[in-house]
Coordinates of C-alpha atoms and ligand atoms in Angstrom, one line a residue:
X3 CA 90.8 109.6 110.1
X4 CA 93.8 110.2 108.7
X5 CA 96.5 112.8 108.3
X6 CA 95.2 113.0 104.5
X7 CA 92.2 114.9 105.9
X8 CA 94.7 117.9 106.5
X9 CA 95.1 117.5 102.8
X10 CA 93.4 121.1 102.6
X11 CA 96.3 122.6 104.6
X12 CA 98.4 122.2 100.9
X13 CA 95.4 123.3 98.8
X14 CA 94.9 126.6 100.4
X15 CA 98.5 127.3 102.2
X16 CA 98.0 131.1 102.4
X17 CA 95.0 130.2 104.8
X18 CA 96.7 128.1 106.8
X19 CA 99.6 131.1 108.0
X20 CA 98.6 130.8 111.7
X21 CA 99.4 134.7 112.1
X22 CA 96.8 134.9 109.5
X23 CA 94.1 132.9 111.3
X24 CA 91.1 135.3 111.7
X25 CA 88.0 135.1 114.3
X26 CA 86.0 134.1 111.1
X27 CA 85.2 132.3 108.1
X28 CA 83.2 131.7 105.9
X29 CA 83.0 128.6 103.6
X30 CA 81.1 128.5 100.3
X31 CA 80.6 126.1 97.5
X32 CA 78.9 122.8 97.1
X33 CA 78.7 120.4 100.6
X34 CA 80.9 117.4 99.8
X35 CA 84.9 116.1 100.8
X36 CA 87.0 118.9 99.8
X37 CA 84.3 121.5 101.9
X38 CA 84.5 118.6 105.2
X39 CA 88.1 118.6 105.0
X40 CA 88.7 122.3 104.5
X41 CA 86.7 123.2 108.0
X42 CA 88.2 120.5 109.8
X43 CA 91.5 121.6 109.1
X44 CA 90.8 125.3 109.4
X45 CA 89.1 124.1 113.4
X46 CA 92.2 122.4 113.7
X47 CA 94.4 125.0 112.6
X48 CA 92.9 127.4 115.4
X49 CA 93.3 125.0 118.7
X50 CA 96.3 123.4 117.4
X51 CA 99.7 123.9 120.0
X52 CA 102.2 123.6 117.8
X53 CA 102.1 127.6 116.2
X54 CA 103.2 128.0 113.3
X55 CA 102.6 124.7 111.4
X56 CA 99.4 124.6 112.6
X57 CA 97.4 122.2 111.8
X58 CA 100.5 119.8 113.3
X59 CA 98.5 116.5 113.1
X60 CA 100.8 115.5 116.0
X61 CA 100.1 117.7 118.6
X62 CA 97.5 116.4 121.3
X63 CA 94.9 119.0 120.2
X64 CA 95.2 117.5 116.1
X65 CA 94.8 114.5 117.3
X66 CA 91.9 115.0 118.9
X67 CA 90.5 116.6 116.6
X68 CA 91.8 114.3 113.5
X69 CA 89.0 112.0 115.6
X70 CA 86.7 114.0 115.8
X71 CA 86.5 114.6 119.8
X72 CA 87.7 117.8 120.5
X73 CA 85.8 119.1 123.1
X74 CA 86.1 122.8 121.8
X75 CA 85.3 121.9 118.5
X76 CA 81.6 122.4 118.6
X77 CA 79.4 121.3 115.5
X78 CA 76.2 123.3 115.2
X79 CA 73.8 122.1 112.3
X80 CA 70.3 122.2 111.4
X81 CA 68.0 119.6 114.1
X82 CA 67.5 116.2 112.2
X83 CA 65.2 116.6 109.3
X84 CA 65.2 120.3 109.5
X85 CA 66.2 122.9 106.9
X86 CA 66.4 125.6 109.7
X87 CA 68.6 126.6 112.5
X88 CA 66.5 127.8 114.9
X89 CA 66.7 130.8 116.8
X90 CA 67.4 129.2 119.9
X91 CA 70.2 127.2 119.1
X92 CA 71.8 130.1 117.9
X93 CA 71.5 131.5 121.5
X94 CA 73.0 128.6 122.9
X95 CA 76.0 129.4 120.7
X96 CA 76.0 133.1 122.2
X97 CA 75.9 131.5 125.9
X98 CA 78.5 128.8 125.2
X99 CA 80.5 131.1 123.4
X100 CA 81.5 133.4 126.5
X101 CA 82.3 130.0 128.6
X102 CA 86.1 129.7 128.3
X103 CA 87.3 126.6 126.3
X104 CA 88.1 123.1 127.9
X105 CA 91.3 122.5 127.2
X106 CA 92.2 124.9 124.5
X107 CA 93.1 128.6 123.7
X108 CA 90.4 128.6 122.0
X109 CA 86.9 127.3 121.3
X110 CA 86.0 126.9 117.7
X111 CA 82.2 126.9 116.5
X112 CA 81.3 125.1 113.2
X113 CA 78.2 125.8 112.0
X114 CA 76.8 124.5 109.1
X115 CA 74.4 125.5 106.1
X116 CA 74.4 128.5 108.0
X117 CA 72.3 130.0 105.2
X118 CA 69.4 128.2 106.7
X119 CA 69.7 130.6 110.0
X120 CA 66.2 132.9 109.3
X121 CA 67.0 136.7 109.4
X122 CA 65.8 137.0 113.2
X123 CA 68.6 133.9 114.1
X124 CA 71.0 135.8 112.0
X125 CA 70.7 139.1 113.4
X126 CA 70.9 136.8 117.1
X127 CA 74.1 135.4 115.9
X128 CA 75.6 139.0 114.6
X129 CA 75.9 140.1 117.9
X130 CA 78.1 137.2 119.0
X131 CA 79.6 137.6 115.3
X132 CA 80.8 141.8 116.0
X133 CA 81.9 141.4 119.8
X134 CA 83.0 137.6 119.9
X135 CA 84.8 136.4 123.3
X136 CA 88.5 136.6 123.2
X137 CA 88.7 132.5 122.9
X138 CA 85.8 132.0 120.3
X139 CA 86.5 131.2 116.6
X140 CA 83.7 131.1 114.2
X141 CA 83.4 128.6 110.8
X142 CA 80.0 129.4 109.0
X143 CA 79.6 126.7 106.2
X144 CA 76.8 127.8 103.6
X145 CA 76.5 126.3 99.3
X146 CA 73.7 129.4 99.2
X147 CA 75.8 132.4 100.6
X148 CA 73.3 135.1 99.5
X149 CA 71.1 133.2 102.0
X150 CA 73.4 135.5 104.6
X151 CA 72.6 138.9 106.1
X152 CA 75.3 141.2 104.0
X153 CA 76.0 142.3 107.8
X154 CA 76.9 138.6 108.9
X155 CA 78.9 138.2 105.5
X156 CA 81.4 141.0 106.0
X157 CA 82.2 139.7 109.4
X158 CA 83.4 136.6 108.3
X159 CA 86.5 136.0 105.7
X160 CA 84.9 134.3 102.7
X161 CA 86.6 130.8 101.1
X162 CA 85.2 129.6 98.6
X163 CA 85.9 125.5 98.3
X164 CA 86.8 124.5 94.6
X165 CA 83.9 122.4 93.1
X166 CA 84.7 118.7 92.4
X167 CA 83.2 118.5 89.1
X168 CA 84.3 121.2 86.8
X169 CA 82.6 123.0 84.3
X170 CA 83.0 120.9 80.7
X171 CA 83.6 123.0 77.3
X172 CA 83.0 122.1 73.8
X173 CA 86.2 120.5 73.6
X174 CA 85.9 118.3 76.5
X175 CA 82.3 116.9 75.3
X176 CA 83.9 116.3 71.6
X177 CA 86.4 114.7 73.5
X178 CA 84.4 112.2 75.6
X179 CA 82.3 111.7 72.6
X180 CA 85.4 110.5 70.6
X181 CA 86.2 108.2 74.0
X182 CA 83.1 106.1 73.4
X183 CA 83.7 105.7 69.6
X184 CA 87.7 104.4 70.8
X185 CA 85.8 102.5 73.7
X186 CA 83.5 100.8 71.1
X187 CA 86.5 99.8 69.3
X188 CA 88.6 98.9 71.5
X189 CA 92.1 97.3 71.4
X190 CA 94.3 99.2 69.4
X191 CA 92.1 102.4 69.1
X192 CA 91.2 103.0 73.0
X193 CA 95.5 102.4 72.9
X194 CA 95.6 105.7 70.7
X195 CA 93.2 107.5 71.7
X196 CA 94.4 107.3 75.6
X197 CA 98.2 108.1 74.2
X198 CA 96.4 111.2 73.1
X199 CA 94.9 112.3 76.0
X200 CA 98.6 112.3 78.2
X201 CA 99.2 115.7 76.3
X202 CA 96.1 116.9 78.3
X203 CA 96.7 119.9 80.7
X204 CA 95.6 119.0 84.3
X205 CA 92.7 121.5 83.7
X206 CA 91.6 119.9 80.6
X207 CA 91.9 116.8 82.1
X208 CA 89.7 117.3 85.0
X209 CA 87.1 118.7 81.9
X210 CA 87.5 115.3 80.2
X211 CA 86.6 113.4 83.3
X212 CA 83.8 115.6 84.0
X213 CA 82.8 115.3 80.7
X214 CA 82.8 111.8 80.0
X215 CA 81.3 111.0 83.7
X216 CA 78.2 113.1 82.2
X217 CA 78.3 111.3 78.7
X218 CA 78.3 107.8 80.5
X219 CA 74.9 109.3 82.8
X220 CA 73.6 110.4 79.3
X221 CA 74.2 106.8 77.2
X222 CA 72.9 104.9 80.2
X223 CA 69.9 107.2 80.1
X224 CA 69.0 106.6 77.0
X225 CA 69.6 103.0 76.9
X226 CA 72.7 103.1 74.8
X227 CA 75.1 101.5 77.6
X228 CA 74.2 98.6 79.4
X229 CA 74.2 99.8 83.4
X230 CA 76.9 97.3 84.3
X231 CA 79.2 98.9 81.7
X232 CA 77.8 102.3 82.5
X233 CA 79.3 101.0 86.3
X234 CA 82.7 99.5 85.2
X235 CA 83.4 103.2 83.0
X236 CA 82.4 105.2 86.1
X237 CA 84.2 103.5 88.3
X238 CA 87.6 104.1 86.4
X239 CA 86.6 107.6 86.2
X240 CA 85.7 108.2 89.9
X241 CA 89.2 106.6 90.5
X242 CA 91.0 109.2 88.0
X243 CA 89.5 111.8 89.9
X244 CA 90.7 110.5 93.4
X245 CA 93.9 110.4 91.8
X246 CA 94.1 113.7 90.3
X247 CA 93.0 115.6 93.9
X248 CA 96.6 113.7 94.9
X249 CA 98.6 115.7 91.5
X250 CA 98.9 112.2 90.2
X251 CA 100.1 113.4 86.5
X252 CA 98.0 113.1 83.5
X253 CA 100.1 110.7 81.7
X254 CA 99.6 108.0 84.5
X255 CA 95.7 108.7 84.6
X256 CA 95.4 108.3 80.9
X257 CA 97.4 105.2 81.5
X258 CA 95.1 104.5 84.2
X259 CA 92.2 104.7 81.7
X260 CA 93.7 102.5 78.8
X261 CA 94.7 99.8 81.4
X262 CA 91.4 99.5 82.9
X263 CA 89.0 99.5 79.7
X264 CA 91.0 97.3 77.8
X265 CA 89.7 93.9 76.8
Ligands
ZN313 ZN1 99.1 120.6 116.4

């Protein structure tokens, strides 16, 4: 891991004002890198020693949490192969939560897939959420927040992770079709097509990339595209998605598609 793991700090600026950090959070949305980044950044911020800059990334606590080694960040997840967080695990959290932290001022419990707690387990957990020991902090993660009791949800500040693959619309689907026409003709036609992409705004570019990924997979399934070619196109589109996350400008992305796929 490196400092880019704290990139969520920029994407969720309002959350990371230390004076505003709350006792418990519920992180909703699809599991994936963005969600883990937000959870890890939040946990690091809760135990960072720097105060206003948390997570600073340089203090002893931040360094340990970046390496996944901080003893006061405790991960709770369904046992391997199980689709449930059993009530015994919840009871362990309750008794562990009253014990003072090892090194930091706080102790953070990350409950992965919290929506997999059955009602009895959630009710057992609720008592801790309602009257948390002063040093305890909780980060719940759920793909399906509706699976949690309202009483649990209402105790947490809910944050939704922005999905990596945005919805596509008619315009982006049409653009993806044009992309394949241009790809087939190659050369100048493809260059001209990617030039028109430079005029898209960020959201439209993200939708175009998502629609093109879908279209590539469709064409491969229908046998219209060899899997080797599809793989090459997908790799380029994936690279585009990655660059978009780091705010690379749209013109550069369009240029990249052109450079990588011409010839
Ligand atoms: Zn720090």
